[in-house]
Amino acid sequence: MAIKVDTDHNVSPDSQEFIINMGPQHPSTHGVLRFLLKLKGETVTQIQPHCGYIHRGIEKMCEKLTYPQIIHLTDRLDYLSAHINNEAVCLLVEDALGVEVPERVKYIRTIIDELSRLASHQLWWCAFGMDLGALTTFFYGLRDREKILDIFEQTTGGRLIQSYNVPGGLMNDIHPDFQKNVKEFIKYFRKILPEYDQLLTGNVIFHNRSKGIGYMSREDIINWGVTGPSGRGSGFSCDVRKHAPYSAYDKVVFNESLEQAGDTFARYKVRIAEMWESMNIIEQLIDNIPEGDFAVKMKPIIKLPEGEYYQRVEACRGEFGVHVISDGNKYPYRVKFRSPNFINLSAIEEMARGQKIADLVAISGSLDLVIPDMDR
């Protein structure tokens, strides 16, 4: 729908309508995303998000790749959920073929899932604070995230992107120091995470910038299909780890982090709570990793039986789904990804309409958008 603007220059600036661009180079859009804004004074009346600036045709590319090759593209969607995205593809293939991976694989996958969630939420926290003027958060968050990236690099060979999952298991076994280093990090971060609250959560300026801003009711969140922490901030119970457990999530006890306020501050509190829960999950698993193989032997060429397959996982920003239609060949006939970032973005006009343009920065930051996950 085209944005129409009032061109009458005789009205006062507070009531005159303007159209401006935010992005695609604006730092607070967290990537190459453009908002076409219609403003009345400083109040947002309409938003048109424009995606596609880094579209790569990944879904179509996947239809020309074998199933083991696809995981080298899914980790480049939401690059902060790289390991989790790849796991979704592997789980789909394993379920379609009736392959049961070793318990050791399930435990290791889940631990790295939660380390990925911690690293992702740390980056969100440090950038979110910086968006609203708290520059110190950027240094705190990156300082702590670096320790997780060191663990990833030691075991998977990658820091930002890990191509560690393969159909049937893992690329290789964990590093001999993996368990020791993970436990040391958890011990360290349990003492550090309260600093995040001291620095930002309890800050009165941050409260004024986030409380009551970007409200969405639980009903609206469900209607828009918003999942992950953004959905749970409005009281929507949508955690795939709880509702459809995979890997080792059925072997751990943890709380689904929910808030009822439905505003920017509620979405913030959900992610802070999730960092505590991720540490709880890791602590339940890290000393109990079973002995055994890190993979089962798979055929050199993997062909799924004819049919449709769907697998969902709880990525760092919500439900990530993989839909495959197979015609029995080594290449999938059709591939479609359910991107949590794309769907969460669709609700931003509902959240921001009637708010100030400065509040739009806080609202978009609270959604924790990763743009390559939209531009597939």
Tab-separated table of C-alpha atoms in Angstrom, residues 3-344:
chain	number	residue	atom	x	y	z
A	3	ILE	CA	2.025	5.982	1.671
A	4	LYS	CA	0.140	9.213	1.025
A	5	VAL	CA	1.388	12.472	2.502
A	6	ASP	CA	-0.247	15.781	3.287
A	7	THR	CA	1.488	18.428	1.129
A	8	ASP	CA	-0.261	21.431	2.653
A	9	HIS	CA	2.582	23.639	3.898
A	10	ASN	CA	0.272	26.013	5.749
A	11	VAL	CA	-0.289	23.612	8.660
A	12	SER	CA	1.918	23.697	11.764
A	13	PRO	CA	5.023	21.433	11.891
A	14	ASP	CA	3.466	19.355	14.684
A	15	SER	CA	0.541	18.349	12.481
A	16	GLN	CA	2.228	18.336	9.081
A	17	GLU	CA	2.907	14.922	7.590
A	18	PHE	CA	6.403	13.948	6.540
A	19	ILE	CA	7.871	10.910	4.837
A	20	ILE	CA	11.412	9.951	5.772
A	21	ASN	CA	13.698	6.979	5.293
A	22	MET	CA	15.281	5.165	8.205
A	23	GLY	CA	17.944	2.981	6.660
A	24	PRO	CA	19.116	1.029	4.883
A	25	GLN	CA	22.366	2.321	6.429
A	26	HIS	CA	20.876	3.561	9.699
A	27	PRO	CA	22.808	1.907	12.569
A	28	SER	CA	19.686	1.349	14.643
A	29	THR	CA	18.100	-0.867	11.990
A	30	HIS	CA	20.646	-3.575	12.877
A	31	GLY	CA	21.516	-4.413	9.318
A	32	VAL	CA	20.507	-3.552	5.791
A	33	LEU	CA	16.841	-2.826	6.479
A	34	ARG	CA	14.890	0.246	5.377
A	35	PHE	CA	11.861	1.724	7.071
A	36	LEU	CA	9.755	4.138	5.040
A	37	LEU	CA	8.123	6.231	7.770
A	38	LYS	CA	5.108	8.476	7.633
A	39	LEU	CA	5.284	10.996	10.457
A	40	LYS	CA	3.000	13.626	11.865
A	41	GLY	CA	5.455	15.800	13.727
A	42	GLU	CA	7.545	13.216	15.596
A	43	THR	CA	4.731	10.681	15.819
A	44	VAL	CA	4.808	7.581	13.629
A	45	THR	CA	1.540	7.068	11.761
A	46	GLN	CA	2.630	4.434	9.246
A	47	ILE	CA	5.637	2.179	8.575
A	48	GLN	CA	6.594	0.278	5.452
A	49	PRO	CA	9.548	-2.072	6.031
A	50	HIS	CA	11.573	-2.652	2.857
A	51	CYS	CA	13.587	-5.880	2.823
A	52	GLY	CA	15.593	-7.554	0.107
A	53	TYR	CA	18.820	-5.577	0.171
A	54	ILE	CA	20.845	-8.717	0.876
A	55	HIS	CA	18.498	-11.309	-0.643
A	56	ARG	CA	20.533	-14.306	-1.843
A	57	GLY	CA	17.894	-16.786	-3.005
A	58	ILE	CA	18.933	-19.338	-0.383
A	59	GLU	CA	15.732	-21.383	-0.546
A	60	LYS	CA	16.154	-21.813	-4.302
A	61	MET	CA	19.851	-22.576	-3.905
A	62	CYS	CA	18.967	-25.350	-1.438
A	63	GLU	CA	16.971	-27.095	-4.151
A	64	LYS	CA	20.219	-27.622	-6.082
A	65	LEU	CA	22.206	-28.886	-3.091
A	66	THR	CA	22.375	-32.204	-1.284
A	67	TYR	CA	21.063	-32.380	2.268
A	68	PRO	CA	24.524	-32.242	3.912
A	69	GLN	CA	25.313	-29.177	1.794
A	70	ILE	CA	22.180	-27.278	2.852
A	71	ILE	CA	23.526	-26.744	6.375
A	72	HIS	CA	26.217	-24.477	4.948
A	73	LEU	CA	23.469	-22.053	3.956
A	74	THR	CA	21.098	-22.263	6.940
A	75	ASP	CA	23.816	-21.062	9.306
A	76	ARG	CA	23.994	-17.888	7.213
A	77	LEU	CA	20.336	-16.990	7.760
A	78	ASP	CA	20.177	-15.961	11.404
A	79	TYR	CA	23.929	-16.095	11.905
A	80	LEU	CA	23.470	-15.727	15.679
A	81	SER	CA	21.438	-18.971	15.673
A	82	ALA	CA	23.728	-20.762	13.216
A	83	HIS	CA	24.084	-23.988	15.188
A	84	ILE	CA	20.349	-24.135	15.956
A	85	ASN	CA	19.342	-23.548	12.323
A	86	ASN	CA	21.635	-26.337	11.149
A	87	GLU	CA	20.238	-28.623	13.806
A	88	ALA	CA	16.738	-28.131	12.393
A	89	VAL	CA	17.863	-29.437	8.984
A	90	CYS	CA	19.667	-32.384	10.554
A	91	LEU	CA	16.669	-33.284	12.727
A	92	LEU	CA	14.410	-33.208	9.670
A	93	VAL	CA	16.695	-35.540	7.707
A	94	GLU	CA	17.169	-37.894	10.649
A	95	ASP	CA	13.436	-38.070	11.350
A	96	ALA	CA	12.605	-38.660	7.680
A	97	LEU	CA	15.102	-41.539	7.477
A	98	GLY	CA	14.259	-42.955	10.910
A	99	VAL	CA	17.822	-42.407	12.148
A	100	GLU	CA	18.338	-42.323	15.905
A	101	VAL	CA	21.442	-40.351	16.813
A	102	PRO	CA	23.499	-41.275	19.910
A	103	GLU	CA	22.550	-39.729	23.252
A	104	ARG	CA	25.957	-38.061	23.313
A	105	VAL	CA	25.009	-36.114	20.199
A	106	LYS	CA	21.730	-34.939	21.730
A	107	TYR	CA	23.446	-33.618	24.851
A	108	ILE	CA	26.215	-31.825	22.972
A	109	ARG	CA	23.774	-30.271	20.495
A	110	THR	CA	21.620	-28.945	23.323
A	111	ILE	CA	24.558	-27.486	25.251
A	112	ILE	CA	25.794	-25.630	22.168
A	113	ASP	CA	22.214	-24.523	21.444
A	114	GLU	CA	22.074	-22.821	24.818
A	115	LEU	CA	25.562	-21.362	24.520
A	116	SER	CA	24.400	-19.915	21.190
A	117	ARG	CA	21.330	-18.446	22.902
A	118	LEU	CA	23.506	-16.879	25.574
A	119	ALA	CA	25.899	-15.395	23.020
A	120	SER	CA	22.991	-14.088	20.945
A	121	HIS	CA	21.246	-12.488	23.917
A	122	GLN	CA	24.525	-10.923	25.040
A	123	LEU	CA	24.935	-9.275	21.653
A	124	TRP	CA	21.291	-8.160	21.685
A	125	TRP	CA	21.727	-6.642	25.167
A	126	CYS	CA	24.891	-4.747	24.343
A	127	ALA	CA	23.496	-3.356	21.063
A	128	PHE	CA	20.069	-2.585	22.542
A	129	GLY	CA	21.603	-0.508	25.306
A	130	MET	CA	23.772	1.311	22.797
A	131	ASP	CA	20.712	2.054	20.623
A	132	LEU	CA	19.234	3.943	23.560
A	133	GLY	CA	22.418	5.776	24.460
A	134	ALA	CA	24.039	3.417	27.010
A	135	LEU	CA	27.384	2.915	25.303
A	136	THR	CA	28.932	0.996	28.223
A	137	THR	CA	26.638	-1.980	27.607
A	138	PHE	CA	28.357	-2.582	24.291
A	139	PHE	CA	31.703	-3.233	25.968
A	140	TYR	CA	30.230	-5.380	28.754
A	141	GLY	CA	28.237	-7.608	26.404
A	142	LEU	CA	31.026	-8.171	23.886
A	143	ARG	CA	33.499	-8.874	26.697
A	144	ASP	CA	31.360	-11.763	27.967
A	145	ARG	CA	30.318	-13.045	24.539
A	146	GLU	CA	33.965	-13.432	23.554
A	147	LYS	CA	34.361	-16.212	26.116
A	148	ILE	CA	31.616	-18.255	24.420
A	149	LEU	CA	33.114	-17.668	20.985
A	150	ASP	CA	36.429	-19.040	22.264
A	151	ILE	CA	34.626	-22.232	23.336
A	152	PHE	CA	32.940	-22.493	19.930
A	153	GLU	CA	36.197	-21.995	18.078
A	154	GLN	CA	37.957	-24.664	20.121
A	155	THR	CA	35.376	-27.373	19.385
A	156	THR	CA	33.651	-26.401	16.125
A	157	GLY	CA	36.365	-24.408	14.360
A	158	GLY	CA	34.025	-21.452	13.912
A	159	ARG	CA	33.232	-18.426	16.032
A	160	LEU	CA	30.245	-16.652	14.513
A	161	ILE	CA	29.078	-19.493	12.244
A	162	GLN	CA	29.410	-23.137	13.240
A	163	SER	CA	28.946	-25.860	10.635
A	164	TYR	CA	29.206	-28.433	13.405
A	165	ASN	CA	25.956	-30.355	12.967
A	166	VAL	CA	25.723	-32.958	10.213
A	167	PRO	CA	22.919	-35.406	9.410
A	168	GLY	CA	23.508	-38.300	11.784
A	169	GLY	CA	25.408	-36.399	14.444
A	170	LEU	CA	28.322	-33.986	14.702
A	171	MET	CA	31.261	-33.132	12.477
A	172	ASN	CA	33.694	-34.218	15.200
A	173	ASP	CA	33.769	-34.854	18.936
A	174	ILE	CA	34.057	-32.078	21.496
A	175	HIS	CA	37.455	-30.711	22.500
A	176	PRO	CA	38.965	-32.390	25.593
A	177	ASP	CA	38.640	-29.085	27.497
A	178	PHE	CA	35.074	-28.392	26.370
A	179	GLN	CA	33.351	-29.391	29.608
A	180	LYS	CA	35.902	-27.631	31.800
A	181	ASN	CA	35.713	-24.418	29.803
A	182	VAL	CA	31.916	-24.406	29.709
A	183	LYS	CA	31.697	-24.873	33.486
A	184	GLU	CA	34.216	-22.090	34.040
A	185	PHE	CA	32.192	-19.770	31.832
A	186	ILE	CA	28.909	-20.559	33.622
A	187	LYS	CA	30.549	-19.919	36.977
A	188	TYR	CA	31.896	-16.615	35.667
A	189	PHE	CA	28.678	-15.453	33.992
A	190	ARG	CA	26.482	-16.220	37.011
A	191	LYS	CA	28.446	-13.566	38.871
A	192	ILE	CA	28.504	-11.133	35.934
A	193	LEU	CA	24.866	-11.219	34.770
A	194	PRO	CA	23.613	-9.190	37.794
A	195	GLU	CA	25.819	-6.367	36.493
A	196	TYR	CA	23.538	-6.186	33.459
A	197	ASP	CA	20.649	-5.390	35.797
A	198	GLN	CA	22.681	-2.819	37.716
A	199	LEU	CA	23.775	-1.086	34.537
A	200	LEU	CA	20.588	-1.110	32.457
A	201	THR	CA	17.586	-3.028	33.830
A	202	GLY	CA	17.116	-0.760	36.839
A	203	ASN	CA	18.086	2.471	35.088
A	204	VAL	CA	15.301	5.058	35.360
A	205	ILE	CA	16.096	6.542	31.935
A	206	PHE	CA	15.896	3.080	30.378
A	207	HIS	CA	12.528	2.538	32.096
A	208	ASN	CA	11.198	5.761	30.578
A	209	ARG	CA	12.397	4.668	27.139
A	210	SER	CA	10.947	1.135	27.320
A	211	LYS	CA	7.964	0.832	29.693
A	212	GLY	CA	4.622	1.254	27.957
A	213	ILE	CA	6.385	1.523	24.586
A	214	GLY	CA	5.510	-0.797	21.685
A	215	TYR	CA	2.617	-2.549	23.417
A	216	MET	CA	0.988	-5.599	21.858
A	217	SER	CA	-1.615	-7.772	23.518
A	218	ARG	CA	-1.335	-11.535	23.685
A	219	GLU	CA	-4.195	-11.869	21.185
A	220	ASP	CA	-2.499	-9.556	18.690
A	221	ILE	CA	0.838	-11.327	19.120
A	222	ILE	CA	-0.808	-14.664	18.295
A	223	ASN	CA	-2.685	-13.187	15.319
A	224	TRP	CA	0.556	-11.802	13.871
A	225	GLY	CA	2.411	-15.093	14.482
A	226	VAL	CA	5.113	-13.481	16.636
A	227	THR	CA	7.156	-16.086	18.529
A	228	GLY	CA	10.265	-16.289	20.677
A	229	PRO	CA	11.023	-13.729	23.405
A	230	SER	CA	9.022	-11.117	21.470
A	231	GLY	CA	5.909	-13.277	21.763
A	232	ARG	CA	6.564	-14.402	25.316
A	233	GLY	CA	6.830	-10.758	26.388
A	234	SER	CA	3.064	-10.588	25.789
A	235	GLY	CA	2.328	-13.787	27.701
A	236	PHE	CA	2.210	-16.095	24.666
A	237	SER	CA	3.543	-19.526	25.623
A	238	CYS	CA	5.305	-20.550	22.410
A	239	ASP	CA	8.649	-22.102	23.402
A	240	VAL	CA	9.270	-25.036	21.036
A	241	ARG	CA	11.680	-26.524	23.577
A	242	LYS	CA	8.675	-26.942	25.908
A	243	HIS	CA	5.876	-27.723	23.468
A	244	ALA	CA	7.771	-30.034	21.071
A	245	PRO	CA	11.044	-31.053	22.791
A	246	TYR	CA	13.940	-32.160	20.600
A	247	SER	CA	17.516	-33.289	21.261
A	248	ALA	CA	17.977	-33.345	25.082
A	249	TYR	CA	15.328	-30.793	26.074
A	250	ASP	CA	13.090	-33.540	27.416
A	251	LYS	CA	15.816	-34.422	29.925
A	252	VAL	CA	16.125	-31.022	31.608
A	253	VAL	CA	13.945	-28.905	33.863
A	254	PHE	CA	13.623	-25.225	33.014
A	255	ASN	CA	11.054	-22.451	33.080
A	256	GLU	CA	9.528	-20.831	30.042
A	257	SER	CA	10.198	-17.121	30.559
A	258	LEU	CA	6.933	-15.191	30.253
A	259	GLU	CA	5.942	-11.576	30.889
A	260	GLN	CA	2.444	-10.124	30.656
A	261	ALA	CA	3.060	-6.400	30.082
A	262	GLY	CA	3.519	-6.770	26.303
A	263	ASP	CA	5.804	-3.744	25.968
A	264	THR	CA	9.451	-3.167	25.099
A	265	PHE	CA	10.555	-3.585	28.713
A	266	ALA	CA	8.714	-6.926	28.976
A	267	ARG	CA	10.504	-8.257	25.895
A	268	TYR	CA	13.758	-7.091	27.476
A	269	LYS	CA	12.997	-8.899	30.759
A	270	VAL	CA	12.191	-12.145	28.935
A	271	ARG	CA	15.640	-12.255	27.333
A	272	ILE	CA	17.390	-11.506	30.615
A	273	ALA	CA	15.428	-14.332	32.266
A	274	GLU	CA	16.241	-16.660	29.371
A	275	MET	CA	19.963	-16.183	29.990
A	276	TRP	CA	19.497	-17.522	33.520
A	277	GLU	CA	17.466	-20.471	32.203
A	278	SER	CA	20.082	-21.262	29.537
A	279	MET	CA	22.705	-21.530	32.246
A	280	ASN	CA	20.416	-23.828	34.248
A	281	ILE	CA	19.953	-26.105	31.218
A	282	ILE	CA	23.695	-26.270	30.524
A	283	GLU	CA	24.492	-27.084	34.154
A	284	GLN	CA	22.072	-30.030	34.098
A	285	LEU	CA	23.776	-31.517	31.030
A	286	ILE	CA	27.455	-30.615	31.099
A	287	ASP	CA	28.563	-33.221	33.662
A	288	ASN	CA	26.235	-35.898	32.288
A	289	ILE	CA	27.286	-36.094	28.634
A	290	PRO	CA	27.062	-39.844	27.828
A	291	GLU	CA	29.979	-41.732	26.403
A	292	GLY	CA	29.658	-43.035	22.867
A	293	ASP	CA	29.976	-42.007	19.238
A	294	PHE	CA	29.566	-38.450	18.036
A	295	ALA	CA	27.774	-39.593	14.864
A	296	VAL	CA	26.164	-42.585	13.205
A	297	LYS	CA	27.330	-43.761	9.820
A	298	MET	CA	25.202	-42.341	7.025
A	299	LYS	CA	25.056	-43.256	3.341
A	300	PRO	CA	27.341	-41.175	1.105
A	301	ILE	CA	24.273	-39.956	-0.817
A	302	ILE	CA	21.232	-39.122	1.285
A	303	LYS	CA	17.819	-39.431	-0.363
A	304	LEU	CA	14.642	-38.731	1.587
A	305	PRO	CA	11.546	-40.808	0.783
A	306	GLU	CA	8.906	-39.018	-1.251
A	307	GLY	CA	6.754	-36.768	0.875
A	308	GLU	CA	6.557	-33.550	2.874
A	309	TYR	CA	8.584	-32.954	6.022
A	310	TYR	CA	8.620	-30.176	8.591
A	311	GLN	CA	10.890	-29.585	11.551
A	312	ARG	CA	10.803	-26.689	13.984
A	313	VAL	CA	13.239	-25.577	16.654
A	314	GLU	CA	13.450	-22.712	19.135
A	315	ALA	CA	16.003	-20.364	17.628
A	316	CYS	CA	17.212	-17.321	19.552
A	317	ARG	CA	14.453	-15.113	18.107
A	318	GLY	CA	11.595	-17.580	17.869
A	319	GLU	CA	10.344	-20.582	15.969
A	320	PHE	CA	12.557	-21.506	13.036
A	321	GLY	CA	10.937	-24.027	10.707
A	322	VAL	CA	12.259	-26.100	7.816
A	323	HIS	CA	9.733	-27.392	5.251
A	324	VAL	CA	10.992	-29.849	2.644
A	325	ILE	CA	9.153	-31.576	-0.173
A	326	SER	CA	11.087	-34.586	-1.448
A	327	ASP	CA	10.573	-36.446	-4.708
A	328	GLY	CA	13.011	-39.172	-3.671
A	329	ASN	CA	16.152	-37.652	-5.175
A	330	LYS	CA	19.306	-36.470	-3.435
A	331	TYR	CA	18.180	-32.864	-3.910
A	332	PRO	CA	15.013	-31.564	-2.226
A	333	TYR	CA	12.216	-30.722	-4.661
A	334	ARG	CA	11.153	-27.667	-2.623
A	335	VAL	CA	12.591	-25.953	0.450
A	336	LYS	CA	10.917	-23.280	2.566
A	337	PHE	CA	12.148	-21.748	5.808
A	338	ARG	CA	9.886	-20.234	8.440
A	339	SER	CA	11.910	-17.228	9.509
A	340	PRO	CA	11.125	-15.865	12.999
A	341	ASN	CA	12.709	-12.510	12.143
A	342	PHE	CA	10.580	-11.929	9.051
A	343	ILE	CA	7.344	-12.719	10.870
A	344	ASN	CA	8.276	-10.731	13.978
